[in-house]
Short mmCIF file of C-alpha atoms in Angstrom, two decimals:
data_model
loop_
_atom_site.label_atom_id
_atom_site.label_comp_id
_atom_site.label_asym_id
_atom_site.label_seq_id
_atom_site.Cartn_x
_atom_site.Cartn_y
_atom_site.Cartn_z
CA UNK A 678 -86.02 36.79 -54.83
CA UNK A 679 -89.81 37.42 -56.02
CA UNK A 680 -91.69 34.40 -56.40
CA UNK A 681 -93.71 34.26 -59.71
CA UNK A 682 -97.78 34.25 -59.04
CA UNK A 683 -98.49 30.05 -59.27
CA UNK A 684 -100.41 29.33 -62.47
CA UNK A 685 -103.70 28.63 -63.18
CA UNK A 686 -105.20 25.89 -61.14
CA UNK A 687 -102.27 26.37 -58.52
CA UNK A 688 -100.10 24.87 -60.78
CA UNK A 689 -96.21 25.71 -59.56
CA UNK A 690 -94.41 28.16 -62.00
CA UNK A 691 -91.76 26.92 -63.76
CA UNK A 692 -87.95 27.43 -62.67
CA UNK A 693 -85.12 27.16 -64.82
CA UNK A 694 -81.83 25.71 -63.21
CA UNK A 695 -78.07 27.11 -63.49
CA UNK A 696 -75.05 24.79 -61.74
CA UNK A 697 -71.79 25.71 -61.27
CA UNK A 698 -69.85 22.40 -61.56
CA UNK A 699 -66.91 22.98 -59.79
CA UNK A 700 -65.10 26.32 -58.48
CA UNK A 701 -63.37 28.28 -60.62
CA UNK A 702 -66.38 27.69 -63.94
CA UNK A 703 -69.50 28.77 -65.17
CA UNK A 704 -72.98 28.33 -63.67
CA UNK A 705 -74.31 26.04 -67.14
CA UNK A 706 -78.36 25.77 -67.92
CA UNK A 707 -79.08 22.45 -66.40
CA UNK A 708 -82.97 21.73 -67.17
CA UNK A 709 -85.93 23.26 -65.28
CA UNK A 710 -88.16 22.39 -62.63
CA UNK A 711 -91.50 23.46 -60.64
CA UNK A 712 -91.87 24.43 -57.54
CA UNK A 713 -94.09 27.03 -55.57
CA UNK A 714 -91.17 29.02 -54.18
CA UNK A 715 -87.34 30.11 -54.72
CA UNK A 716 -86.48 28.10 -51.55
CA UNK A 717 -87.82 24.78 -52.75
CA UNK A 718 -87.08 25.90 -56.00
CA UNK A 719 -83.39 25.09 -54.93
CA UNK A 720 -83.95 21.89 -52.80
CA UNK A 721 -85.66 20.86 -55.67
CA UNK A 722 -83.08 21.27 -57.91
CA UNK A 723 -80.84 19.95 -55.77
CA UNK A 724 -82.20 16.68 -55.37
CA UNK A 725 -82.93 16.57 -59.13
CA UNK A 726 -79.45 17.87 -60.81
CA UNK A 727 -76.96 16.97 -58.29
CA UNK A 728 -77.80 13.64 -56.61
CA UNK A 729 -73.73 12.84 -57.77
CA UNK A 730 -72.28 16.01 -56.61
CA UNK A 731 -72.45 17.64 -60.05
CA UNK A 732 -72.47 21.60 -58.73
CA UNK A 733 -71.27 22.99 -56.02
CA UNK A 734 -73.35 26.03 -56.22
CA UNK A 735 -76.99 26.46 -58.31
CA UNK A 736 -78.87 29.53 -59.19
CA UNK A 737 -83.00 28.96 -60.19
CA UNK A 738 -84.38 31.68 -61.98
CA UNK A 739 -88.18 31.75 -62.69
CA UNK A 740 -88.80 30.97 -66.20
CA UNK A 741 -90.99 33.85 -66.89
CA UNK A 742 -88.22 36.32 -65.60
CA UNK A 743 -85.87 35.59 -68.86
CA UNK A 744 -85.67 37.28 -71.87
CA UNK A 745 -84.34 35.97 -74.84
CA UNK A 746 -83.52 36.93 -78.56
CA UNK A 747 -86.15 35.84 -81.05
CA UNK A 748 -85.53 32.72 -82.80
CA UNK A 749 -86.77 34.17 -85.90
CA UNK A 750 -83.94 36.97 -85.99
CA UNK A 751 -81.50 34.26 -86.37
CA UNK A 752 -79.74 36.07 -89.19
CA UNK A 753 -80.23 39.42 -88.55
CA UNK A 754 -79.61 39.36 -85.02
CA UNK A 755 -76.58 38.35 -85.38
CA UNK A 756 -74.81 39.96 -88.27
CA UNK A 757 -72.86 42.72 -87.15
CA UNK A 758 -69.48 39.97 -85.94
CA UNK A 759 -70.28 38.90 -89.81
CA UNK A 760 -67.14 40.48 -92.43
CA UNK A 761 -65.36 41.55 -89.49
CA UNK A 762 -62.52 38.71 -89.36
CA UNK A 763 -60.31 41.91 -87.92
CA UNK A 764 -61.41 40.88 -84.82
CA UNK A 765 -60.03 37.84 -84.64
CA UNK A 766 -55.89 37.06 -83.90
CA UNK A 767 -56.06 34.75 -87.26
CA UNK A 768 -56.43 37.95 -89.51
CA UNK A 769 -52.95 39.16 -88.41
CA UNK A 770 -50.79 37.04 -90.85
CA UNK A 771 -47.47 39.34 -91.34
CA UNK A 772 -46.66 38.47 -88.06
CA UNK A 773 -46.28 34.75 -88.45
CA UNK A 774 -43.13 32.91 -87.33
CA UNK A 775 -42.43 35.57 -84.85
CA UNK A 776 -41.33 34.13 -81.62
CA UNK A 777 -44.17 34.88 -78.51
CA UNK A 778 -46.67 36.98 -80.33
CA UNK B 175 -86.39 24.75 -70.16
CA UNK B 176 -89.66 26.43 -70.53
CA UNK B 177 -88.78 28.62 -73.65
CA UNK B 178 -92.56 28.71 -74.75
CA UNK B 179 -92.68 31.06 -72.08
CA UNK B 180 -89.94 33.01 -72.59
CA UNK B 181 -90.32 36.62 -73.49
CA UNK B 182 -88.39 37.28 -76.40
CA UNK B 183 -86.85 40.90 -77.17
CA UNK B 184 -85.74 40.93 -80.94
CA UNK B 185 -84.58 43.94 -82.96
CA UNK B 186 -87.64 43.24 -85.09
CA UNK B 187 -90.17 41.12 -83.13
CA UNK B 188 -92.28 38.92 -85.31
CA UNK B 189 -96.36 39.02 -84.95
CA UNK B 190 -97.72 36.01 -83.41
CA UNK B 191 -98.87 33.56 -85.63
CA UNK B 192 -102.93 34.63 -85.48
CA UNK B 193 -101.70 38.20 -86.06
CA UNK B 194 -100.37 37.37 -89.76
CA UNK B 195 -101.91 37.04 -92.77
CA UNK B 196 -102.48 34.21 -94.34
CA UNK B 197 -99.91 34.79 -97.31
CA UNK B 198 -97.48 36.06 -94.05
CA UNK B 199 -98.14 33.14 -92.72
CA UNK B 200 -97.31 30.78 -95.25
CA UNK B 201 -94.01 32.68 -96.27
CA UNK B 202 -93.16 32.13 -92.78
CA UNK B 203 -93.69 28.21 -93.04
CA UNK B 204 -91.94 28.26 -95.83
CA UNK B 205 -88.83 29.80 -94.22
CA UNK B 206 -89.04 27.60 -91.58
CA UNK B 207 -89.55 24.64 -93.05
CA UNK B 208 -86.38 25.66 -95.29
CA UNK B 209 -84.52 26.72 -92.10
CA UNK B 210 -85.73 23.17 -90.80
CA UNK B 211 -84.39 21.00 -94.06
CA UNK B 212 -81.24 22.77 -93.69
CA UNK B 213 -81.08 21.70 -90.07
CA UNK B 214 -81.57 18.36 -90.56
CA UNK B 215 -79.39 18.11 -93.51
CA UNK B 216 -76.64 19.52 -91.67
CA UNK B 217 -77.24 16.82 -88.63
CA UNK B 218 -77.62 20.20 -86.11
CA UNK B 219 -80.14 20.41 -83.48
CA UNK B 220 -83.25 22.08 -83.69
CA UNK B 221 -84.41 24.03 -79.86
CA UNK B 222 -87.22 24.34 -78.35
CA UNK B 223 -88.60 27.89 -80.08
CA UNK B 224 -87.36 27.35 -83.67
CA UNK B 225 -89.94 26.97 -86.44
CA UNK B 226 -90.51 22.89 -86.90
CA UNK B 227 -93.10 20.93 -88.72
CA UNK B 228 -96.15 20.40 -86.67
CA UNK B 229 -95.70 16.63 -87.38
CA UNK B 230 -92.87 16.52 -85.79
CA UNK B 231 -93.23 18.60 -82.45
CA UNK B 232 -96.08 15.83 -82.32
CA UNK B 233 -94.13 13.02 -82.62
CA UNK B 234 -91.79 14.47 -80.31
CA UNK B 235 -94.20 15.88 -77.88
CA UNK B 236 -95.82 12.10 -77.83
CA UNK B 237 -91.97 10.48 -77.64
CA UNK B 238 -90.68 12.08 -74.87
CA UNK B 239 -94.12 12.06 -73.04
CA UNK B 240 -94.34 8.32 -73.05
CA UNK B 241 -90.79 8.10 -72.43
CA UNK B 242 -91.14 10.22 -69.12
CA UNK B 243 -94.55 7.85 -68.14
CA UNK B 244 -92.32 4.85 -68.66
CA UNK B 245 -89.53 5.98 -66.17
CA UNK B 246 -92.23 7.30 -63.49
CA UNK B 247 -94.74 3.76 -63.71
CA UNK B 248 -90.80 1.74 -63.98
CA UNK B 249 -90.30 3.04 -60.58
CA UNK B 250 -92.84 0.14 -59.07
CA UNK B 251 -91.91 -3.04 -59.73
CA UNK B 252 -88.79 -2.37 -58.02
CA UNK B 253 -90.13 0.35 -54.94
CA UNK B 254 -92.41 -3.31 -54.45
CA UNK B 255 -88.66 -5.02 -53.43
CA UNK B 256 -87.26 -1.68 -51.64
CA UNK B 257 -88.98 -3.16 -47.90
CA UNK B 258 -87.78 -6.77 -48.21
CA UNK B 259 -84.13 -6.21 -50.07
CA UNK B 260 -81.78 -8.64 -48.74
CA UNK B 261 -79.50 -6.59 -46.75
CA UNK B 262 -79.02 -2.88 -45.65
CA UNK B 263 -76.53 -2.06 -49.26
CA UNK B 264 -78.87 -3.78 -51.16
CA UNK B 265 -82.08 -1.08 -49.51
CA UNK B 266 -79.63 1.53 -50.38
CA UNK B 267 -78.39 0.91 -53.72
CA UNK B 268 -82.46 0.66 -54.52
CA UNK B 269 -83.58 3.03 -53.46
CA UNK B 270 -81.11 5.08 -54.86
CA UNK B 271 -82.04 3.70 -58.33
CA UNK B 272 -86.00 4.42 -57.71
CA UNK B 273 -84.87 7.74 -57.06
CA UNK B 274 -83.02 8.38 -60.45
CA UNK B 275 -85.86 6.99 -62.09
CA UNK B 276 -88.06 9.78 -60.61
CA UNK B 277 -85.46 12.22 -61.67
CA UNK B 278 -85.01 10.64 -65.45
CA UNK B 279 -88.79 11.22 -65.68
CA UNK B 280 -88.55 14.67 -64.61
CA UNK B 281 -85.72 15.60 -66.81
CA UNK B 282 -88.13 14.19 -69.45
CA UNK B 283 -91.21 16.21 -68.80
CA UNK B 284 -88.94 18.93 -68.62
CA UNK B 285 -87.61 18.32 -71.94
CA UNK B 286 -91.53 17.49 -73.19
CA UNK B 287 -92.49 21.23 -71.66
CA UNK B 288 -90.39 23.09 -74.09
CA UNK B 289 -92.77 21.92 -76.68
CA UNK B 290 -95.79 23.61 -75.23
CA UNK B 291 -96.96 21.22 -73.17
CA UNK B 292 -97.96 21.93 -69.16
CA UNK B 293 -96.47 18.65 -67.53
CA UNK B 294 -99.70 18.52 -65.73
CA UNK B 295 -101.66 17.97 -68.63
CA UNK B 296 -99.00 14.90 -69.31
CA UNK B 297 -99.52 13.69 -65.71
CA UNK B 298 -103.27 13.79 -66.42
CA UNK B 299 -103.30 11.63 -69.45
CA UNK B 300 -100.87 8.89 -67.95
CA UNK B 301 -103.60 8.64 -65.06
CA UNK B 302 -106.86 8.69 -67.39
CA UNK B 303 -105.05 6.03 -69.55
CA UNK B 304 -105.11 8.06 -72.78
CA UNK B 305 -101.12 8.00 -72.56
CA UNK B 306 -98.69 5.21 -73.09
CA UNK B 307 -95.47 3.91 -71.84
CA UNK B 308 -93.67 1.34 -71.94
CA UNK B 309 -94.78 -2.10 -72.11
CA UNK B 310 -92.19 -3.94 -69.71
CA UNK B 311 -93.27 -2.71 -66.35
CA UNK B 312 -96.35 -4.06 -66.78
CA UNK B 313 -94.89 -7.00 -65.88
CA UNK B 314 -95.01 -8.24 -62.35
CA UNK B 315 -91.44 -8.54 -60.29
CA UNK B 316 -92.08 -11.62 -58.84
CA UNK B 317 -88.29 -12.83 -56.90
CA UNK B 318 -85.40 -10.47 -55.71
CA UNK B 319 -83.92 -12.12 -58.84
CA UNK B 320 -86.24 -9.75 -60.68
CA UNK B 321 -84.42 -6.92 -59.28
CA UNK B 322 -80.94 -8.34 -60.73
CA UNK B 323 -83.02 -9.24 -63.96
CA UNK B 324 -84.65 -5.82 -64.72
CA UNK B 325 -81.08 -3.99 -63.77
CA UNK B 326 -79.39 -5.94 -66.34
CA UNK B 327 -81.71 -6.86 -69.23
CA UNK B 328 -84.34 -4.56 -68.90
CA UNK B 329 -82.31 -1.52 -68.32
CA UNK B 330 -79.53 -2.39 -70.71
CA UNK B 331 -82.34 -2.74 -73.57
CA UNK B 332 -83.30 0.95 -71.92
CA UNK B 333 -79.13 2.00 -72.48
CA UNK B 334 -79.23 0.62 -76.22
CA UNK B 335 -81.96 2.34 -76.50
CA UNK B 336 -81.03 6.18 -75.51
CA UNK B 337 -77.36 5.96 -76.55
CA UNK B 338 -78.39 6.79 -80.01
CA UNK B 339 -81.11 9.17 -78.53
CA UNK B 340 -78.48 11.45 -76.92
CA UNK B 341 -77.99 12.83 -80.79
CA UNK B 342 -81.54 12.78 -81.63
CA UNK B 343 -82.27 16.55 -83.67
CA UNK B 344 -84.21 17.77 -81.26
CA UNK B 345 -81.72 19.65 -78.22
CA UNK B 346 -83.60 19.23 -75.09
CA UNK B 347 -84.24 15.78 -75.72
CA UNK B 348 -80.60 14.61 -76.38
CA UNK B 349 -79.61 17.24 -73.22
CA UNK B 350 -81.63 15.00 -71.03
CA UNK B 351 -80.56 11.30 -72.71
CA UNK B 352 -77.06 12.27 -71.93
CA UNK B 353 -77.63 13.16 -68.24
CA UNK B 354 -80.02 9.75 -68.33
CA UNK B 355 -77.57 7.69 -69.83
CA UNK B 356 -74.60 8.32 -67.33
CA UNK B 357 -76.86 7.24 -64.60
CA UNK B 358 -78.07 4.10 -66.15
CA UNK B 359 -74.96 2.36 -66.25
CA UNK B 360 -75.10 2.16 -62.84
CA UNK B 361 -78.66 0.82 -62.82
CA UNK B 362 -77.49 -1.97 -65.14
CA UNK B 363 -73.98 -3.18 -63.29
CA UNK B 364 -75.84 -3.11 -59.77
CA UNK B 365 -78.73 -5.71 -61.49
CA UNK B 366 -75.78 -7.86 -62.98
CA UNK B 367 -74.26 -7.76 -59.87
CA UNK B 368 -77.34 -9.13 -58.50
CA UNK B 369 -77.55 -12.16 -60.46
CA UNK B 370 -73.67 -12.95 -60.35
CA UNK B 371 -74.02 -13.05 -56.86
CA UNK B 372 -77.09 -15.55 -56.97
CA UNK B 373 -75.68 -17.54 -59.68
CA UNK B 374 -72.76 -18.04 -57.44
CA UNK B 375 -74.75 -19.23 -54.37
CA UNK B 376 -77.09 -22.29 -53.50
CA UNK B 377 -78.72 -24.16 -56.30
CA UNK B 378 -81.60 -22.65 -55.02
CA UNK B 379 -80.77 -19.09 -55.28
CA UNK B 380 -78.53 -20.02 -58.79
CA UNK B 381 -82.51 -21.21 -59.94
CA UNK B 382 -84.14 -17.83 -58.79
CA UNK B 383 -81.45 -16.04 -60.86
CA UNK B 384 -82.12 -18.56 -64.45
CA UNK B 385 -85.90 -18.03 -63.50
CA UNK B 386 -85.54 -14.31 -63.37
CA UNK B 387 -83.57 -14.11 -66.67
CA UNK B 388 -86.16 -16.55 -68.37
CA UNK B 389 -88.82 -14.49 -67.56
CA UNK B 390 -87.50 -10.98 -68.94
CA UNK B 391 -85.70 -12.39 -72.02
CA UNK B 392 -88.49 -11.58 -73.91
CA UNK B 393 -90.30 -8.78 -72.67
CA UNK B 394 -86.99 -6.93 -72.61
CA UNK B 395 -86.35 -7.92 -76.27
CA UNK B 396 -89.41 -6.24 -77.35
CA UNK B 397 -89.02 -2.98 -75.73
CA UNK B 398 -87.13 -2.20 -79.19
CA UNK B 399 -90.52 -2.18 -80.23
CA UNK B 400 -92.20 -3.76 -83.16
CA UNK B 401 -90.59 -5.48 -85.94
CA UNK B 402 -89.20 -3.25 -88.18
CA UNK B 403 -91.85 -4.27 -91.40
CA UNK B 404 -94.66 -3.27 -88.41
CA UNK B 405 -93.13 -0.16 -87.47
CA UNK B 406 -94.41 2.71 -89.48
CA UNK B 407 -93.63 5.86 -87.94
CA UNK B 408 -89.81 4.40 -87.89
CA UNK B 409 -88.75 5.92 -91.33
CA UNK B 410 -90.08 9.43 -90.64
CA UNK B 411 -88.18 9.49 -87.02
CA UNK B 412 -85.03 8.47 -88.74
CA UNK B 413 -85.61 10.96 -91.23
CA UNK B 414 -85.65 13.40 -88.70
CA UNK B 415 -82.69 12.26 -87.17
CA UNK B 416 -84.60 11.02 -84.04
CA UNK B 417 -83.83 7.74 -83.65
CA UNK B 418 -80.80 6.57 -85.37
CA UNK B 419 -81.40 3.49 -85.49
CA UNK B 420 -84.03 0.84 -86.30
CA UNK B 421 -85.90 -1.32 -84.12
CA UNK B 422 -84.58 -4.30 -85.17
CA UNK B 423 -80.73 -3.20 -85.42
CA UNK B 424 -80.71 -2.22 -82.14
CA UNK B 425 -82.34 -5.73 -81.07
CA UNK B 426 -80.37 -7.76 -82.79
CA UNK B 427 -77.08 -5.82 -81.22
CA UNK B 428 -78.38 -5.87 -78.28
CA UNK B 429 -79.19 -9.81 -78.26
CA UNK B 430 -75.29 -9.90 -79.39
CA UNK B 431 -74.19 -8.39 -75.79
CA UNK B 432 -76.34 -10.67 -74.09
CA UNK B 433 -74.88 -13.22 -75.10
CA UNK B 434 -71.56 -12.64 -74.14
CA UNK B 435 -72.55 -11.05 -70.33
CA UNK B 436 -74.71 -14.25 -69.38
CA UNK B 437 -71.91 -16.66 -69.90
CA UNK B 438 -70.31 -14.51 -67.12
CA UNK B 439 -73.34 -15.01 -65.21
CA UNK B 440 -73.02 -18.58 -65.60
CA UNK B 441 -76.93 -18.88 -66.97
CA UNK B 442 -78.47 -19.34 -70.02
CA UNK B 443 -80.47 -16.92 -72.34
CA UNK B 444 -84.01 -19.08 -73.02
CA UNK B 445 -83.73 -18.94 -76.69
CA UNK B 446 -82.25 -21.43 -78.32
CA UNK B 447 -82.52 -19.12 -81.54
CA UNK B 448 -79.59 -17.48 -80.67
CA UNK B 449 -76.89 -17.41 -83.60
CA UNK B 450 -74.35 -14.42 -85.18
CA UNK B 451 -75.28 -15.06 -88.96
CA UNK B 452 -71.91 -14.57 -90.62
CA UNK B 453 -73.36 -13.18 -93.92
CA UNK B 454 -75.48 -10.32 -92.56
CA UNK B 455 -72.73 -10.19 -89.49
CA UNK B 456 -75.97 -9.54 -87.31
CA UNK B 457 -77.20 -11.32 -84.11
CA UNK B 458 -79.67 -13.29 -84.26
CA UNK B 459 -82.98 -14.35 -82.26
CA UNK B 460 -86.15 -16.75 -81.73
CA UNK B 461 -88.78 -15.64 -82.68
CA UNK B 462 -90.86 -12.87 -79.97
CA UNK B 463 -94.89 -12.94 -79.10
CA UNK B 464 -96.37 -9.79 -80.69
CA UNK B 465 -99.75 -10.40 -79.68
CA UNK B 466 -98.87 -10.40 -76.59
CA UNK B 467 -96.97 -7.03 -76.60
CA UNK B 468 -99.70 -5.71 -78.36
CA UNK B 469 -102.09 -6.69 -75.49
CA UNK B 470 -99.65 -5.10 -73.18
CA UNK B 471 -99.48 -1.78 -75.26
CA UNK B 472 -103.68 -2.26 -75.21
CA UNK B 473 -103.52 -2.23 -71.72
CA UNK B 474 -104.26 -5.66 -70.89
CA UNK B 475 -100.89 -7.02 -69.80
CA UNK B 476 -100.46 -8.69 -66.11
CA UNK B 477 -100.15 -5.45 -64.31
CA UNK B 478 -101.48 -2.58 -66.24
CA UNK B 479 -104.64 -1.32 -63.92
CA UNK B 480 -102.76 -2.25 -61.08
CA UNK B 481 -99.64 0.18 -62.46
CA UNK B 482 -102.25 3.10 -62.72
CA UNK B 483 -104.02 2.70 -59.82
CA UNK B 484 -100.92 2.82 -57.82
CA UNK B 485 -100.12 5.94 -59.38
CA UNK B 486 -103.48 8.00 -59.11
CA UNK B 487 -103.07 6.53 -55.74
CA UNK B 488 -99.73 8.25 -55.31
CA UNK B 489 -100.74 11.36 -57.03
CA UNK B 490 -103.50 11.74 -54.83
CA UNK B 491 -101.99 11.12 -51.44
CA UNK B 492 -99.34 13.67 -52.59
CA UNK B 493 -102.46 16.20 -53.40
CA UNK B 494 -102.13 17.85 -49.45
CA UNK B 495 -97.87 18.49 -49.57
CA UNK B 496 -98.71 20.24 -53.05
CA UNK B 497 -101.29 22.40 -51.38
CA UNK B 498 -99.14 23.07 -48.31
CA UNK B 499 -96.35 24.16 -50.35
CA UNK B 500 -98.29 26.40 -52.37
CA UNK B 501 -100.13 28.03 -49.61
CA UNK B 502 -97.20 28.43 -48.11
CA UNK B 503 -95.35 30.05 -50.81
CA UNK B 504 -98.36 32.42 -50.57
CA UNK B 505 -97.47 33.20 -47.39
CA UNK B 506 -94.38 33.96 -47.66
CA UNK B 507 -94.93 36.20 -50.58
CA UNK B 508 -97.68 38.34 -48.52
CA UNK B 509 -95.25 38.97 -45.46
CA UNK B 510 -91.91 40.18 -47.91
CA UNK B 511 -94.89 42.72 -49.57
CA UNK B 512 -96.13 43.92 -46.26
CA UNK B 513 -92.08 44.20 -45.17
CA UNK B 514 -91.85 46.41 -48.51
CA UNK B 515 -94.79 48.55 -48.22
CA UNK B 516 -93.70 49.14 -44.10
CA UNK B 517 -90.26 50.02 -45.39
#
């Protein structure tokens, strides 16, 4: 993994942290951390998020590295699920009280 | 979570703030602050990159700061008992605790960062002084009692305190109460544990335990804070669905459970005070020295230069394992570029 160029006055970059809480699920946003390099990156995180055996796996991800939809778009971003109910199983009421379906 | 730094890639991206003018800018405050009333009427959360009053990333910025100091200066008065614990459990269990308080403060700054502000700058301002925390550990831990003491009453005022705070408005901050509450519980059994097991031994050590408790009674009851009349920034945080609760309410419920765990302990609470007032159905208690815990909060309480020096001490003993680390890194970085450019 590349290693994000350390800050102004050699202040570590900023990492966020994924864990995967048990086999089988999703790695979930955790928190962040700093630390000068992916390697301690992940023993930091470590020690931080799973001092009670919370994960059994964790990704870190430099902060700068993530792009994310604009919080300002919030409606607009978003619209095209909006009127479109069809997509869901509820729409489909004909069908009710048959048996498996 | 960093999101300041996040890159953002909207359909439509919006100008930075400077960019605008001043008529953009104000339609844009005024959608935000709408967006924000909304919030906050609906009892949602409001994250790290959403428009929000500049009052209140203040308050918040200045909450979960001191909040973060308080768990990194808490560590001391018991890392002081880590080197002379009773037995080899006793070593463990502490130092386990020390260590979650280190990671409570971290999830803290961490939370603090997604408001724009570098953690260093926060570590900077708890070593100049210019930033606060709370007034209990700068009280000196004088017996192993202390250690049974602080568990129980100091970090079960701490629980009463950040139960309500995992809903507080603002995400990150109730993210990180959550993860902090599940590990204080532990913090506060191991303390009564403590004293139980003194209060069942010699007279001697049964004395060391009712000295302990006497001692912290009231320093723990005021890390609620000020009386509720002396608390002015109380209204707008409960407006803001920050703190859910008033000082006082959770002080008085607090004194409640008290109660009931130190007859347990077989000691006394050293307030004689103490009564559940049947009209109001509230606990209540003796009355508490606010000058003092103003003198505290002022920086003059029994341990307060020793606290910082300790930790500028710390910081800068710590200064050479930063610098390795980041050199280092360096390192490491140069030789996977040279690999690249020979491949």
């Amino acid at each position: 993994m590349t290693t994000p160029e350390p800050h102004a006055g050699n202040v570590w970059p900023i990492w966020e942290v994924f864990v995967r809480s048990s086999r089988g699920l999703s790695h979930v946003h955790a928190g962040s951390l700093h630390a000068p390099d992916a390697a301690m990156a992940l023993r930091n995180a470590r020690d931080l998020y799973t001092r009670r055996n919370e994960g059994v796996s964790i990704w870190v991800v430099p902060a700068d590295a993530i792009a994310s939809s604009d919080p300002d778009a919030k409606g607009a971003f978003f619209e095209s699920p909006q009127g479109k109910d069809y997509r869901h199983a509820t729409y489909y009421t004909k069908s009710e009280g048959v048996k498996h379906l | 979570m960093a999101s300041q730094t996040l890159q953002s890639v909207p359909a439509e991206p919006s100008p930075a703030r400077h960019e605008m003018s001043p008529e953009d800018a104000a339609r844009r405050d005024a959608e935000g602050q709408a967006y924000f009333d909304k919030v906050m009427a609906e009892d949602s959360r409001i994250e790290p990159r959403d428009w929000m009053p500049p009052a209140y990333r203040k308050t918040l910025l200045r909450q979960i700061s001191q909040h973060a100091h308080s768990e990194i200066i808490g560590m001391q008065p018991e890392a002081n008992w880590i080197s002379r614990a009773p037995s080899l459990k006793r070593k463990a269990i502490l130092m386990a605790k020390v260590q979650d308080e280190a990671g409570h403060g971290l999830y803290l700054y961490s939370a603090a960062e997604t408001l724009g502000q570098p953690r260093d700058a926060m570590m900077q301002d708890l070593m100049s002084g210019k930033a606060k925390y709370s007034s209990i550990f700068n009280y000196p831990a004088r017996t192993w009692a202390d250690m049974g003491a602080i568990g129980w009453m100091v970090d079960g005022a701490a629980i009463a305190n950040q139960v309500p705070l995992c809903r507080a408005s603002f995400g990150p901050y109730g993210r990180a109460m959550v993860r902090v509450c599940k590990e204080e519980s532990f913090h506060q059994r191991q303390g009564f544990e403590i004293l139980l097991e003194l209060s069942h031994g010699t007279p001697e050590q049964k004395q060391m335990a009712q000295d302990a408790v006497n001692r912290w009674y009231a320093p723990a009851l005021m890390m609620f804070g000020p009386p509720d009349d002396d608390s002015p920034n109380s209204k707008q945080s409960m407006a803001w669905n920050i703190k859910r609760f008033s000082n006082d309410e959770l002080r008085n419920r607090f004194v409640g459970m008290m109660m009931e765990q130190v007859k347990v302990l077989g000691l006394t609470l050293p307030d004689k005070d103490i009564r559940f007032n049947e009209e109001t159905k509230k606990w209540e208690h003796g009355p508490l020295d606010w000058e003092e815990f103003h003198e505290v909060i002022a920086g003059r309480g029994q341990c307060n230069a020793q606290r910082l020096e300790r930790r500028r001490e710390a910081h800068q003993n710590g200064a050479w394992v930063r610098e390795a680390a980041a050199a280092y890194a360096k390192k490491q970085a140069r030789k996977q570029a040279e690999k690249e450019t020979a491949a």
